[in-house]
Short mmCIF file of C-alpha atoms in Angstrom, two decimals:
data_model
loop_
_atom_site.label_atom_id
_atom_site.label_comp_id
_atom_site.label_asym_id
_atom_site.label_seq_id
_atom_site.Cartn_x
_atom_site.Cartn_y
_atom_site.Cartn_z
CA VAL A 1 5.12 51.96 -4.69
CA ALA A 2 7.85 50.30 -6.67
CA SER A 3 6.65 48.46 -9.71
CA CYS A 4 7.89 45.07 -10.85
CA PRO A 5 9.90 44.89 -14.05
CA GLN A 6 7.92 43.66 -17.02
CA GLN A 7 8.22 39.93 -17.65
CA HIS A 8 9.31 39.88 -21.28
CA SER A 9 8.91 36.72 -23.26
CA PRO A 10 12.27 35.34 -24.39
CA ARG A 11 12.86 35.94 -28.09
CA ARG A 12 15.39 35.12 -30.74
CA LEU A 13 18.55 37.21 -30.38
CA SER A 14 20.26 38.61 -33.44
CA GLY A 15 23.99 38.03 -33.90
CA ARG A 16 24.70 41.64 -32.98
CA GLU A 17 22.58 41.41 -29.84
CA LYS A 18 24.30 38.18 -28.88
CA ARG A 19 27.74 39.79 -29.22
CA GLU A 20 26.56 42.79 -27.21
CA MET A 21 25.25 40.47 -24.52
CA GLN A 22 28.58 38.62 -24.41
CA ARG A 23 30.47 41.90 -24.20
CA GLU A 24 28.23 42.94 -21.35
CA ILE A 25 28.89 39.71 -19.46
CA LEU A 26 32.62 40.36 -19.91
CA ALA A 27 32.25 43.91 -18.64
CA LEU A 28 30.20 42.83 -15.62
CA LEU A 29 32.80 40.24 -14.71
CA GLY A 30 35.58 42.78 -15.15
CA LEU A 31 37.17 40.86 -18.01
CA PRO A 32 39.13 43.05 -20.40
CA GLY A 33 38.31 41.58 -23.79
CA ARG A 34 37.33 38.51 -25.66
CA SER A 35 40.50 37.51 -27.49
CA ALA A 36 43.15 35.59 -25.61
CA PRO A 37 46.44 37.36 -24.86
CA ALA A 38 49.19 36.21 -27.22
CA GLY A 39 51.41 34.97 -24.44
CA ALA A 40 48.70 32.87 -22.84
CA ARG A 41 47.92 31.21 -26.16
CA HIS A 42 51.38 30.39 -27.47
CA SER A 43 53.91 30.16 -24.66
CA PRO A 44 52.66 28.96 -21.30
CA PRO A 45 53.58 31.33 -18.48
CA PRO A 46 55.47 30.21 -15.40
CA SER A 47 53.07 28.02 -13.53
CA ALA A 48 53.90 28.91 -9.91
CA ALA A 49 51.76 32.05 -9.88
CA PRO A 50 48.73 30.51 -11.63
CA LEU A 51 48.80 27.55 -9.25
CA PHE A 52 48.92 29.83 -6.24
CA MET A 53 46.14 31.98 -7.68
CA LEU A 54 44.03 28.90 -8.36
CA ASP A 55 44.35 28.00 -4.67
CA LEU A 56 43.23 31.52 -3.77
CA TYR A 57 40.31 31.24 -6.19
CA ARG A 58 39.18 27.97 -4.61
CA ALA A 59 39.46 29.51 -1.14
CA MET A 60 37.43 32.51 -2.27
CA ALA A 61 34.84 30.37 -4.03
CA SER A 62 34.30 28.21 -0.97
CA GLN A 63 34.35 31.15 1.43
CA ASP A 64 30.76 30.60 2.47
CA GLU A 65 31.16 26.92 3.29
CA ASP A 66 34.81 26.89 4.39
CA ASP A 67 35.70 28.02 7.89
CA GLY A 68 39.12 29.04 6.60
CA THR A 69 41.12 27.05 9.12
CA SER A 70 43.59 25.95 6.45
CA TRP A 71 44.59 29.57 5.80
CA ALA A 72 46.81 31.76 7.92
CA PRO A 73 44.80 34.52 9.65
CA GLN A 74 46.80 37.22 7.85
CA ARG A 75 46.10 35.63 4.44
CA ARG A 76 42.43 35.13 5.34
CA ARG A 77 42.07 38.80 6.28
CA ALA A 78 43.76 39.92 3.06
CA LEU A 79 41.52 37.65 1.02
CA ASP A 80 38.33 38.72 2.79
CA GLY A 81 39.01 42.39 2.16
CA ALA A 82 40.15 42.04 -1.44
CA ASP A 83 38.15 42.70 -4.57
CA THR A 84 41.05 42.01 -6.92
CA VAL A 85 44.16 39.86 -6.46
CA MET A 86 46.95 40.09 -9.05
CA SER A 87 50.06 38.00 -9.45
CA PHE A 88 53.09 39.49 -11.17
CA VAL A 89 55.57 37.18 -12.81
CA ASN A 90 59.23 38.04 -12.37
CA VAL A 91 60.32 39.37 -15.76
CA VAL A 92 63.92 40.47 -15.13
CA GLU A 93 66.37 39.04 -12.64
CA LEU A 94 69.83 40.37 -11.83
CA ASP A 95 72.38 38.53 -9.71
CA ARG A 96 75.35 39.79 -7.77
CA ASP A 97 76.65 36.31 -7.03
CA ILE A 98 79.96 34.75 -6.09
CA PHE A 99 81.56 36.07 -9.28
CA TYR A 100 81.21 39.60 -7.88
CA GLN A 101 82.38 41.31 -4.72
CA LYS A 102 80.30 41.08 -1.57
CA PRO A 103 77.60 41.76 -0.60
CA TYR A 104 75.76 39.29 -2.81
CA TRP A 105 72.16 39.92 -3.78
CA LYS A 106 69.40 38.95 -6.17
CA GLU A 107 67.15 41.53 -7.84
CA PHE A 108 63.64 40.95 -9.22
CA ARG A 109 61.66 43.16 -11.56
CA PHE A 110 57.97 42.93 -12.41
CA ASP A 111 55.75 44.41 -15.10
CA LEU A 112 53.21 46.43 -13.16
CA THR A 113 51.73 48.42 -16.02
CA GLN A 114 48.38 46.67 -15.63
CA ILE A 115 47.82 47.57 -11.99
CA PRO A 116 44.16 48.57 -11.69
CA THR A 117 43.40 52.21 -11.10
CA GLY A 118 40.97 53.35 -8.43
CA GLU A 119 41.93 50.52 -6.08
CA SER A 120 44.05 50.50 -2.95
CA VAL A 121 46.56 47.87 -1.85
CA THR A 122 45.48 45.92 1.24
CA ALA A 123 48.37 43.42 1.25
CA ALA A 124 51.21 42.26 -0.98
CA GLU A 125 53.58 39.32 -0.78
CA PHE A 126 56.79 38.47 -2.56
CA ARG A 127 56.94 34.68 -2.77
CA ILE A 128 60.15 32.80 -3.47
CA TYR A 129 60.91 29.09 -3.20
CA LYS A 130 63.77 27.95 -1.00
CA MET A 131 65.55 24.63 -1.46
CA GLN A 132 67.71 23.20 1.27
CA SER A 133 71.08 24.96 1.20
CA VAL A 134 73.82 22.63 0.07
CA THR A 135 76.69 24.77 1.28
CA ARG A 136 75.49 25.44 4.83
CA HIS A 137 74.77 23.34 7.87
CA ILE A 138 71.02 22.70 7.97
CA ASN A 139 70.66 24.16 11.47
CA GLN A 140 72.46 27.39 10.66
CA THR A 141 70.18 30.45 10.77
CA LEU A 142 70.01 32.61 7.67
CA HIS A 143 68.63 36.15 7.69
CA VAL A 144 66.79 36.94 4.48
CA SER A 145 65.93 40.59 3.87
CA ILE A 146 63.89 42.20 1.10
CA TYR A 147 64.40 45.79 0.01
CA GLU A 148 62.55 48.03 -2.39
CA ILE A 149 64.86 49.88 -4.76
CA VAL A 150 63.67 53.45 -4.34
CA GLN A 151 66.15 55.04 -6.70
CA ASP A 152 68.79 53.71 -9.07
CA HIS A 153 72.10 55.56 -9.40
CA PRO A 154 74.51 54.76 -12.26
CA ASN A 155 77.76 55.29 -10.37
CA ARG A 156 76.89 54.48 -6.79
CA GLU A 157 74.74 52.15 -4.74
CA SER A 158 70.96 52.32 -5.25
CA GLU A 159 68.73 53.80 -2.54
CA LEU A 160 66.99 50.97 -0.72
CA LEU A 161 64.03 50.73 1.63
CA LEU A 162 63.80 47.71 3.94
CA LEU A 163 60.48 45.93 3.48
CA ASP A 164 60.78 42.69 5.41
CA LEU A 165 63.35 40.59 7.24
CA GLN A 166 62.88 36.95 8.18
CA ASP A 167 65.05 34.21 9.64
CA PHE A 168 65.18 30.68 8.29
CA LEU A 169 67.23 27.60 8.92
CA ALA A 170 69.55 26.71 6.06
CA GLY A 171 67.74 23.35 5.86
CA THR A 172 64.32 24.97 5.30
CA GLU A 173 62.57 23.95 2.09
CA GLY A 174 59.35 25.52 0.76
CA TRP A 175 57.77 28.83 -0.18
CA LEU A 176 58.88 31.94 1.69
CA ALA A 177 56.51 34.92 1.74
CA PHE A 178 57.70 38.46 2.41
CA ASP A 179 55.50 41.48 3.07
CA VAL A 180 56.01 43.97 0.23
CA ALA A 181 52.81 46.00 0.71
CA ALA A 182 54.77 49.23 1.16
CA ALA A 183 56.48 48.79 -2.22
CA SER A 184 53.20 47.88 -3.92
CA ASN A 185 51.64 51.05 -2.53
CA HIS A 186 54.52 53.13 -3.90
CA TRP A 187 54.22 51.43 -7.28
CA LEU A 188 50.48 52.01 -7.33
CA LEU A 189 50.76 55.68 -6.42
CA ASN A 190 53.62 56.45 -8.71
CA ARG A 191 54.68 54.22 -11.57
CA LYS A 192 58.18 55.73 -11.70
CA TYR A 193 58.95 54.00 -8.40
CA ASN A 194 58.39 50.67 -10.07
CA LEU A 195 62.03 49.68 -9.94
CA ALA A 196 62.66 46.34 -8.30
CA LEU A 197 62.94 44.23 -5.19
CA ARG A 198 66.37 43.20 -3.92
CA LEU A 199 67.05 40.22 -1.70
CA TYR A 200 70.03 39.72 0.59
CA VAL A 201 71.01 36.68 2.67
CA GLU A 202 73.30 36.89 5.70
CA THR A 203 74.49 34.61 8.46
CA ASP A 204 74.31 35.37 12.19
CA ALA A 205 77.82 36.73 11.90
CA GLY A 206 76.76 39.19 9.20
CA GLN A 207 78.51 37.31 6.41
CA SER A 208 76.87 37.83 3.00
CA ILE A 209 75.76 34.66 1.22
CA ASP A 210 74.93 34.14 -2.44
CA PRO A 211 71.12 33.69 -2.44
CA GLY A 212 71.48 30.90 -5.00
CA LEU A 213 73.82 28.96 -2.72
CA ALA A 214 71.38 29.54 0.15
CA GLY A 215 68.83 27.57 -1.92
CA LEU A 216 66.66 30.45 -3.15
CA LEU A 217 65.33 29.75 -6.64
CA GLY A 218 65.06 32.45 -9.29
CA ARG A 219 63.45 32.52 -12.70
CA HIS A 220 65.80 29.80 -13.96
CA GLY A 221 64.37 27.31 -11.48
CA PRO A 222 61.56 24.87 -12.25
CA ARG A 223 58.42 26.56 -13.62
CA SER A 224 56.35 25.58 -10.60
CA LYS A 225 58.86 27.20 -8.22
CA GLN A 226 59.55 30.57 -9.82
CA PRO A 227 59.26 33.75 -7.72
CA PHE A 228 56.35 36.13 -8.09
CA VAL A 229 54.54 38.94 -6.32
CA VAL A 230 50.89 38.68 -5.33
CA THR A 231 49.02 41.88 -4.47
CA PHE A 232 45.58 42.24 -2.89
CA PHE A 233 43.54 45.26 -3.95
CA ARG A 234 40.32 46.68 -2.62
CA ALA A 235 38.05 48.77 -4.84
CA SER A 236 37.55 52.26 -3.48
CA GLN A 237 34.11 52.52 -5.06
CA SER A 238 31.59 50.41 -6.93
CA PRO A 239 32.30 50.31 -10.66
CA ALA A 240 29.84 52.35 -12.67
CA ARG A 241 27.95 50.39 -15.29
CA LEU A 242 27.05 52.14 -18.50
CA PRO A 243 23.60 51.39 -19.90
CA ARG A 244 23.69 49.15 -22.93
CA ALA B 13 24.04 24.84 -24.63
CA VAL B 14 26.11 22.84 -22.20
CA ARG B 15 23.44 21.54 -19.92
CA GLN B 16 20.78 19.31 -21.35
CA PRO B 17 17.35 20.82 -20.97
CA ARG B 18 15.21 18.88 -18.54
CA LYS B 19 12.00 17.07 -19.44
CA LYS B 20 9.64 20.00 -19.20
CA GLN B 21 11.93 22.33 -21.12
CA HIS B 22 10.37 21.58 -24.50
CA LYS B 23 6.96 22.64 -23.27
CA ARG B 24 8.15 26.23 -23.01
CA THR B 25 7.02 27.61 -26.32
CA ASN B 26 8.79 30.92 -25.75
CA SER B 27 12.35 29.70 -25.16
CA PHE B 28 15.14 30.66 -27.55
CA PRO B 29 15.67 28.48 -30.59
CA HIS B 30 18.70 26.33 -29.83
CA ALA B 31 21.06 27.71 -32.45
CA ASN B 32 20.51 31.36 -31.66
CA ARG B 33 20.35 31.51 -27.92
CA LEU B 34 23.21 32.29 -25.60
CA PRO B 35 24.96 29.20 -24.34
CA GLY B 36 22.99 28.12 -21.33
CA SER B 37 19.70 26.66 -20.28
CA PHE B 38 16.77 27.57 -18.12
CA ASP B 39 15.80 25.68 -15.02
CA ASP B 40 12.41 24.12 -14.80
CA VAL B 41 9.50 26.29 -13.88
CA HIS B 42 7.07 24.53 -11.62
CA PRO B 43 3.62 25.84 -12.30
CA SER B 44 1.31 26.08 -9.33
CA GLU B 45 -2.31 26.08 -10.35
CA GLY B 46 -1.44 27.60 -13.67
CA LYS B 47 0.85 30.24 -12.16
CA HIS B 48 4.62 30.39 -12.00
CA VAL B 49 5.54 30.81 -8.37
CA CYS B 50 8.37 33.12 -7.40
CA ARG B 51 11.57 31.10 -7.38
CA ARG B 52 15.18 31.13 -8.45
CA GLN B 53 15.91 30.34 -12.09
CA GLU B 54 19.24 29.66 -13.73
CA LEU B 55 20.76 30.76 -17.02
CA TYR B 56 24.12 29.04 -17.32
CA VAL B 57 26.67 30.87 -19.47
CA SER B 58 29.42 28.51 -20.54
CA PHE B 59 32.83 30.17 -21.00
CA GLN B 60 33.93 27.08 -22.89
CA ASP B 61 31.19 27.52 -25.49
CA LEU B 62 32.10 31.18 -25.82
CA GLY B 63 35.73 30.23 -26.47
CA TRP B 64 37.07 32.12 -23.47
CA LEU B 65 38.68 29.24 -21.63
CA ASN B 66 42.15 29.83 -23.10
CA TRP B 67 42.42 32.97 -20.99
CA VAL B 68 39.74 32.55 -18.33
CA ILE B 69 41.26 30.01 -15.96
CA ALA B 70 38.24 29.56 -13.71
CA PRO B 71 35.32 29.12 -13.50
CA GLN B 72 34.28 27.20 -16.62
CA GLY B 73 31.02 29.07 -16.74
CA TYR B 74 28.77 31.36 -14.86
CA SER B 75 25.44 30.49 -13.33
CA ALA B 76 23.47 33.65 -13.84
CA PHE B 77 20.68 33.05 -11.37
CA TYR B 78 17.64 35.29 -11.48
CA CYS B 79 14.25 35.50 -9.82
CA GLN B 80 11.05 34.92 -11.73
CA GLY B 81 7.47 34.15 -10.88
CA ASP B 82 4.36 35.50 -9.23
CA CYS B 83 3.99 36.71 -5.68
CA ALA B 84 0.55 35.49 -4.69
CA PHE B 85 0.01 36.80 -1.16
CA PRO B 86 -1.58 36.28 1.25
CA LEU B 87 -3.23 33.28 -0.36
CA ASP B 88 -0.08 31.25 -0.87
CA SER B 89 1.35 31.15 2.62
CA CYS B 90 4.24 28.83 1.81
CA MET B 91 6.17 31.62 0.12
CA ASN B 92 8.79 33.77 1.72
CA ALA B 93 7.48 37.35 1.91
CA THR B 94 8.19 40.58 3.71
CA ASN B 95 5.38 42.41 5.47
CA HIS B 96 5.71 45.06 2.80
CA ALA B 97 5.09 42.47 0.08
CA ILE B 98 1.99 41.17 1.87
CA LEU B 99 0.66 44.70 2.28
CA GLN B 100 1.37 45.51 -1.34
CA SER B 101 -0.42 42.34 -2.44
CA LEU B 102 -3.46 43.32 -0.42
CA VAL B 103 -3.48 46.84 -1.81
CA HIS B 104 -3.05 45.39 -5.28
CA LEU B 105 -6.15 43.27 -4.72
CA MET B 106 -8.08 46.39 -3.79
CA LYS B 107 -6.73 48.59 -6.57
CA PRO B 108 -5.33 46.30 -9.25
CA ASP B 109 -5.21 49.04 -11.88
CA THR B 110 -3.13 51.49 -9.89
CA VAL B 111 -0.97 49.33 -7.60
CA PRO B 112 1.22 46.60 -9.08
CA LYS B 113 1.79 43.20 -7.50
CA ALA B 114 4.65 42.60 -5.08
CA CYS B 115 7.95 41.86 -6.81
CA CYS B 116 9.67 38.52 -7.02
CA ALA B 117 13.22 39.64 -6.23
CA PRO B 118 16.54 38.42 -4.80
CA THR B 119 16.49 38.28 -1.01
CA LYS B 120 20.04 37.03 -0.55
CA LEU B 121 23.04 37.64 -2.80
CA SER B 122 26.56 36.29 -2.66
CA ALA B 123 29.88 37.03 -4.37
CA THR B 124 31.46 35.30 -7.33
CA SER B 125 35.11 35.24 -8.46
CA VAL B 126 36.82 35.01 -11.84
CA LEU B 127 40.43 34.00 -12.44
CA TYR B 128 42.04 34.99 -15.75
CA TYR B 129 45.26 35.95 -17.53
CA ASP B 130 45.90 39.53 -18.57
CA SER B 131 47.86 40.39 -21.69
CA ASN B 132 51.18 40.29 -19.74
CA ASN B 133 50.63 36.75 -18.49
CA ASN B 134 49.94 38.03 -15.02
CA VAL B 135 47.06 36.25 -13.33
CA ILE B 136 44.14 38.24 -11.94
CA LEU B 137 41.53 37.07 -9.47
CA LYS B 138 38.52 39.34 -9.39
CA LYS B 139 35.78 39.12 -6.82
CA HIS B 140 32.36 40.54 -7.58
CA ARG B 141 30.18 41.16 -4.57
CA ASN B 142 26.41 40.63 -4.70
CA MET B 143 26.56 38.94 -8.10
CA VAL B 144 24.92 35.58 -7.43
CA VAL B 145 21.30 35.24 -6.37
CA LYS B 146 21.10 32.76 -3.51
CA THR B 147 17.40 33.03 -2.70
CA CYS B 148 14.35 34.72 -4.13
CA GLY B 149 11.35 36.06 -2.30
CA CYS B 150 8.56 38.58 -2.41
#
């Protein structure tokens, strides 16, 4: 017969006990430490990713009450199966624009050193904001493709792996989301593959277009419209809790 | 403490002194004929009071619900109990020294989520399953 835990009377906590209790709350909630990261305190990060993550948080928090109709089924599935969702701000951006030879492209790099261990990727999206193209007819179809850079070579073209390809009208305006789960899996399994994502834009006729002229915003765009990657992780096992 | 204690709070002689307790407050305990019935209680931990809100984006605090009270079966029929709890209560009545009372414990749990910055300004949303007590029973 299982016995009930003893009902202890509440008592005054010492300062040390209080700090231990706070540390334990942090550990239970999976929070890394008490002090704020320097970047978060002094220079505000690009706000596109936090805003998107706040939307995800609200969706997750209201999961019991909400029927989820406002979310795409794919996003809903990813959210339901995820224990951790991380957004990665674009830290380095390279352009091969109209000042270079074709094909034109845009390259995005992310700091993935803090990817959690012991978790598997269930979904990952690269999100980039598209303004209406000013140089194209609004009804012209543009093919936007995302590649993972598998290997960089100094004197020849990098090895690329196609991740996703989508078609948009030149007049489209809003967030575009590309499936980059395969790249996230590679990055999770082996950090040396953490190179970059490369984006190309082409017309129906196969003509390369400068992504900037196609209306795709990079890290020099408004803070609320900067590109980022969001990755959904699922814990492979329950975290072990050490006794206090 | 962020939430004002309710009227009956001051009657609890064993609560933490205000200055030394963790930020938070206890819910009322409704005594039933001198006994505390099994029900859900709340200890609210304010992230704002702990100074964590510059890196924890949401929520502003955490309602650490827990279950507390007596399981008085089968006399108090209004309470939610499993057959096992009723049996254990009966056996406890027969052998109070050897068999403990039925437990007041969570009967339904739900998940909670935390949104925070890591040291690289990436944003992390962490979901913790079975963290929030929704209902208590015996």
